[in-house]
XYZ file of C-alpha atoms in Angstrom:
303
model
C 51.701 -182.599 111.045
C 55.076 -180.849 110.695
C 57.427 -181.369 113.595
C 58.047 -177.618 113.647
C 54.626 -177.237 115.204
C 56.158 -178.207 118.529
C 57.424 -174.643 118.938
C 55.149 -171.625 119.172
C 55.934 -169.147 116.389
C 58.046 -166.209 117.523
C 55.881 -163.306 118.616
C 53.001 -165.429 119.880
C 52.732 -164.316 123.488
C 49.926 -166.503 124.695
C 50.457 -170.261 124.913
C 48.451 -172.617 122.745
C 46.914 -169.960 120.521
C 48.389 -171.509 117.390
C 46.333 -174.542 116.370
C 49.317 -176.422 114.941
C 51.156 -176.009 118.234
C 48.138 -177.149 120.182
C 47.811 -180.262 118.065
C 51.448 -181.102 118.704
C 50.702 -181.432 122.417
C 48.582 -184.452 121.511
C 51.525 -186.033 119.723
C 53.932 -185.810 122.641
C 52.144 -188.193 125.070
C 51.187 -190.489 122.218
C 54.827 -190.999 121.303
C 55.716 -191.493 124.957
C 53.126 -194.268 125.051
C 55.690 -196.560 123.392
C 58.062 -196.125 126.337
C 55.238 -196.692 128.804
C 54.029 -199.777 126.949
C 57.532 -201.245 126.937
C 57.726 -200.893 130.714
C 54.204 -202.294 131.125
C 54.479 -205.075 128.539
C 52.444 -208.119 129.535
C 52.568 -210.473 126.552
C 54.831 -213.484 126.221
C 55.993 -213.620 122.602
C 57.935 -216.609 121.311
C 58.321 -215.658 117.654
C 57.461 -212.963 115.134
C 57.197 -213.723 111.420
C 57.237 -210.868 108.946
C 55.989 -210.797 105.384
C 55.069 -207.899 103.129
C 52.494 -205.837 105.025
C 52.014 -208.432 107.752
C 53.333 -209.366 111.191
C 52.440 -212.725 112.730
C 52.994 -212.797 116.487
C 53.243 -216.203 118.164
C 52.496 -216.282 121.872
C 54.524 -218.321 124.342
C 53.352 -220.241 127.390
C 52.532 -218.022 130.340
C 53.182 -218.720 134.002
C 50.621 -221.198 135.313
C 49.939 -219.033 138.347
C 49.831 -215.227 138.573
C 49.663 -214.027 142.180
C 51.552 -210.718 142.276
C 51.151 -207.582 140.180
C 54.672 -207.772 138.798
C 54.062 -211.351 137.628
C 52.175 -209.659 134.786
C 55.257 -207.780 133.579
C 57.228 -209.452 130.794
C 60.443 -208.098 129.223
C 59.721 -206.852 125.724
C 61.399 -209.099 123.090
C 63.046 -206.302 121.108
C 65.405 -208.764 119.378
C 62.422 -210.364 117.638
C 61.563 -207.081 115.891
C 63.384 -206.354 112.637
C 62.766 -202.595 112.605
C 61.833 -199.797 114.991
C 58.420 -199.581 113.325
C 57.872 -203.304 113.904
C 58.670 -202.726 117.566
C 56.135 -199.916 117.832
C 53.464 -202.019 116.125
C 54.000 -204.957 118.469
C 54.060 -202.731 121.551
C 50.580 -201.329 120.914
C 48.958 -204.421 119.384
C 45.524 -205.025 120.937
C 45.876 -202.321 123.588
C 43.654 -199.540 122.247
C 41.304 -199.717 125.259
C 44.230 -199.848 127.678
C 45.874 -196.851 126.028
C 42.738 -194.722 126.364
C 42.203 -195.899 129.925
C 45.625 -195.713 131.505
C 46.843 -192.578 129.709
C 43.600 -190.752 130.460
C 44.895 -188.898 133.522
C 48.124 -187.706 131.925
C 46.331 -186.703 128.707
C 43.708 -184.795 130.664
C 46.467 -183.003 132.559
C 48.411 -182.079 129.424
C 45.392 -181.064 127.337
C 43.753 -178.860 129.971
C 43.091 -175.515 128.342
C 43.947 -176.873 124.898
C 41.257 -179.355 123.905
C 37.600 -179.616 124.812
C 34.851 -182.128 124.169
C 37.175 -185.127 124.188
C 35.412 -188.407 123.461
C 36.410 -192.055 123.360
C 35.221 -193.465 120.052
C 34.809 -197.058 118.889
C 34.775 -198.031 115.255
C 35.738 -200.575 112.633
C 39.079 -200.004 110.923
C 39.672 -199.783 107.190
C 42.647 -198.964 104.944
C 45.164 -200.868 107.035
C 48.773 -200.492 105.975
C 49.721 -203.402 108.213
C 47.925 -206.586 109.217
C 48.870 -208.046 112.582
C 47.877 -211.571 113.542
C 48.231 -213.201 116.954
C 48.626 -216.984 117.211
C 48.339 -218.755 120.569
C 50.243 -221.847 121.764
C 47.554 -224.096 120.275
C 47.980 -222.436 116.846
C 44.613 -220.738 117.109
C 44.610 -217.565 115.019
C 42.921 -214.606 116.638
C 40.116 -212.912 114.755
C 41.418 -209.587 113.424
C 37.957 -208.137 112.815
C 37.548 -206.293 116.111
C 36.516 -202.783 117.071
C 39.188 -200.173 117.577
C 39.211 -197.315 120.080
C 40.573 -193.829 119.524
C 39.963 -190.306 120.798
C 38.235 -187.343 119.214
C 38.768 -183.823 120.481
C 38.170 -180.223 119.546
C 40.719 -177.462 120.044
C 39.440 -174.752 122.345
C 40.980 -172.028 120.204
C 39.786 -172.393 116.647
C 37.466 -175.336 117.104
C 39.290 -177.719 114.775
C 38.551 -181.388 115.457
C 41.264 -184.033 115.560
C 41.582 -187.770 116.049
C 44.193 -189.066 118.480
C 44.921 -192.741 117.866
C 47.321 -193.963 120.543
C 47.682 -197.445 119.072
C 47.547 -196.716 115.345
C 50.994 -198.295 114.811
C 49.372 -201.738 114.883
C 47.746 -200.771 111.585
C 50.896 -199.261 110.102
C 50.170 -195.614 110.940
C 52.947 -194.084 113.027
C 51.708 -190.515 113.428
C 48.960 -190.554 116.062
C 47.213 -187.267 115.211
C 45.070 -186.544 112.152
C 42.344 -184.023 111.327
C 39.090 -185.695 112.303
C 37.412 -185.457 108.903
C 40.415 -186.978 107.136
C 40.783 -189.724 109.746
C 37.093 -190.614 109.672
C 36.855 -190.686 105.881
C 39.997 -192.742 105.284
C 40.463 -194.905 108.388
C 36.996 -195.732 109.752
C 34.478 -197.923 107.960
C 31.770 -197.418 110.576
C 31.338 -196.210 114.131
C 30.189 -198.550 116.873
C 28.109 -197.681 119.914
C 29.574 -198.338 123.321
C 26.801 -197.747 125.808
C 27.707 -195.641 128.863
C 31.404 -195.398 127.992
C 31.645 -192.757 125.245
C 32.839 -190.038 127.633
C 36.543 -189.368 128.190
C 37.482 -191.692 131.042
C 34.881 -194.333 130.273
C 37.427 -196.979 129.311
C 39.287 -196.356 132.546
C 36.147 -196.766 134.642
C 35.322 -199.977 132.820
C 38.756 -201.491 133.502
C 38.864 -200.185 137.076
C 35.767 -202.269 137.762
C 38.012 -205.346 137.427
C 40.473 -204.069 140.026
C 40.476 -206.131 143.194
C 39.495 -209.372 141.484
C 41.891 -212.224 142.206
C 42.166 -213.362 138.597
C 44.773 -212.187 136.076
C 42.571 -209.370 134.773
C 42.050 -208.013 138.269
C 45.742 -208.182 139.164
C 46.702 -206.583 135.849
C 44.142 -203.802 136.331
C 45.605 -203.000 139.752
C 49.104 -202.758 138.304
C 47.946 -200.568 135.413
C 45.945 -198.245 137.663
C 48.821 -197.707 140.077
C 51.393 -197.289 137.300
C 49.252 -194.752 135.444
C 49.132 -192.655 138.608
C 52.926 -192.758 138.646
C 52.908 -191.139 135.190
C 50.947 -188.167 136.455
C 52.704 -187.745 139.800
C 56.133 -188.031 138.149
C 55.175 -185.410 135.567
C 54.085 -183.005 138.290
C 57.239 -183.740 140.293
C 59.542 -183.214 137.302
C 57.887 -179.931 136.368
C 58.198 -178.681 139.932
C 61.870 -179.660 140.203
C 62.650 -177.982 136.875
C 60.450 -174.934 137.422
C 58.641 -175.497 134.155
C 55.281 -176.446 132.704
C 54.049 -177.900 129.436
C 53.016 -174.376 128.496
C 56.548 -173.048 129.008
C 58.120 -175.992 127.202
C 56.036 -175.404 124.091
C 57.445 -171.889 123.793
C 60.948 -173.309 123.379
C 62.708 -173.859 120.041
C 62.191 -177.378 118.729
C 65.651 -178.633 119.699
C 65.295 -177.363 123.266
C 61.788 -178.754 123.523
C 62.907 -182.223 122.457
C 65.763 -182.143 124.966
C 63.382 -181.203 127.776
C 60.890 -183.811 126.625
C 63.528 -186.552 126.731
C 64.540 -185.553 130.267
C 60.884 -185.600 131.264
C 60.231 -189.041 129.777
C 63.438 -190.470 131.266
C 62.445 -189.139 134.689
C 59.043 -190.817 134.456
C 60.607 -194.084 133.277
C 63.103 -194.055 136.153
C 60.364 -193.455 138.731
C 58.155 -196.132 137.214
C 61.055 -198.592 137.213
C 61.723 -197.868 140.887
C 58.058 -198.380 141.683
C 58.021 -201.759 139.931
C 61.189 -202.756 141.810
C 59.447 -201.893 145.075
C 56.435 -203.993 144.060
C 58.710 -206.963 143.358
C 60.413 -206.618 146.750
C 57.044 -206.441 148.459
C 55.807 -209.521 146.606
C 58.922 -211.482 147.583
C 58.523 -210.410 151.203
C 54.856 -211.411 151.254
C 55.719 -214.752 149.676
C 58.463 -215.406 152.239
C 56.163 -214.491 155.120
C 53.416 -216.738 153.777
C 55.863 -219.633 153.393
C 57.188 -219.091 156.907
C 53.703 -218.969 158.370
C 52.753 -222.184 156.583
C 55.842 -223.955 157.899
C 55.176 -222.733 161.439
C 51.594 -223.908 161.223
C 52.754 -227.312 160.011
C 55.311 -227.643 162.826
C 52.827 -226.722 165.559
C 50.001 -228.841 164.241
C 48.882 -231.326 166.969
C 49.723 -234.941 166.287
């Protein structure tokens, strides 16, 4: 999809009437997913080996005990990635469900009035340009034959169908939007049923069911759910402060649009960083209070 599609052609008075422009609104949040994933990264990587068409990711040893939400956050090892594309591939490796789930609210907000009949689709991947392999601390190699999730949507004006693959970089595809027919014929070997979760938001509901559990999955789900809300609230806040909307931004020339988009993404990242800092402070405070209470209990225990 040509980058020029980010700007509505001169003379088009109504927003989102040009199908190429409408499709470009899908691309914007998909690209921003890399920034979000970097701030939400939760994998401990010790080493990355690269050969022709392959990345082998070796996991490190995680903390023995995860008690706070921010314990799940791990600095992304950018120095282990040889290229920017390698970085993007590692960021979205094995997170297709998470991408559909935790970007659902912001995508729904952005695509309102643009796309209809959005579905979460599961299928088996073919025609990979890149193979990624994960190896754990015991040298167990993860099975790479797993189902992949992506989105399918139809433009409200024109009816064209498109695939939005938020984590396609793990397979070597770095443009997230493709015409549905082309994507299905070249990238999907077969579709897979996912009972009760085909609707847009199904992945989110599935992961939200884990929220509140005291294990790592439950703690991680809580962090993801709260952080995804920060994406939406920060977007609304930024638009209000700048007296703009996605609709207005898409009428701008490409250069101006990209400048506004960068300011928008930076604003979200700053707010999300502040929120994570607050979570860390709260966790430290809770830990200190728990330690103090335990010491008091020990001191007052009858002999």
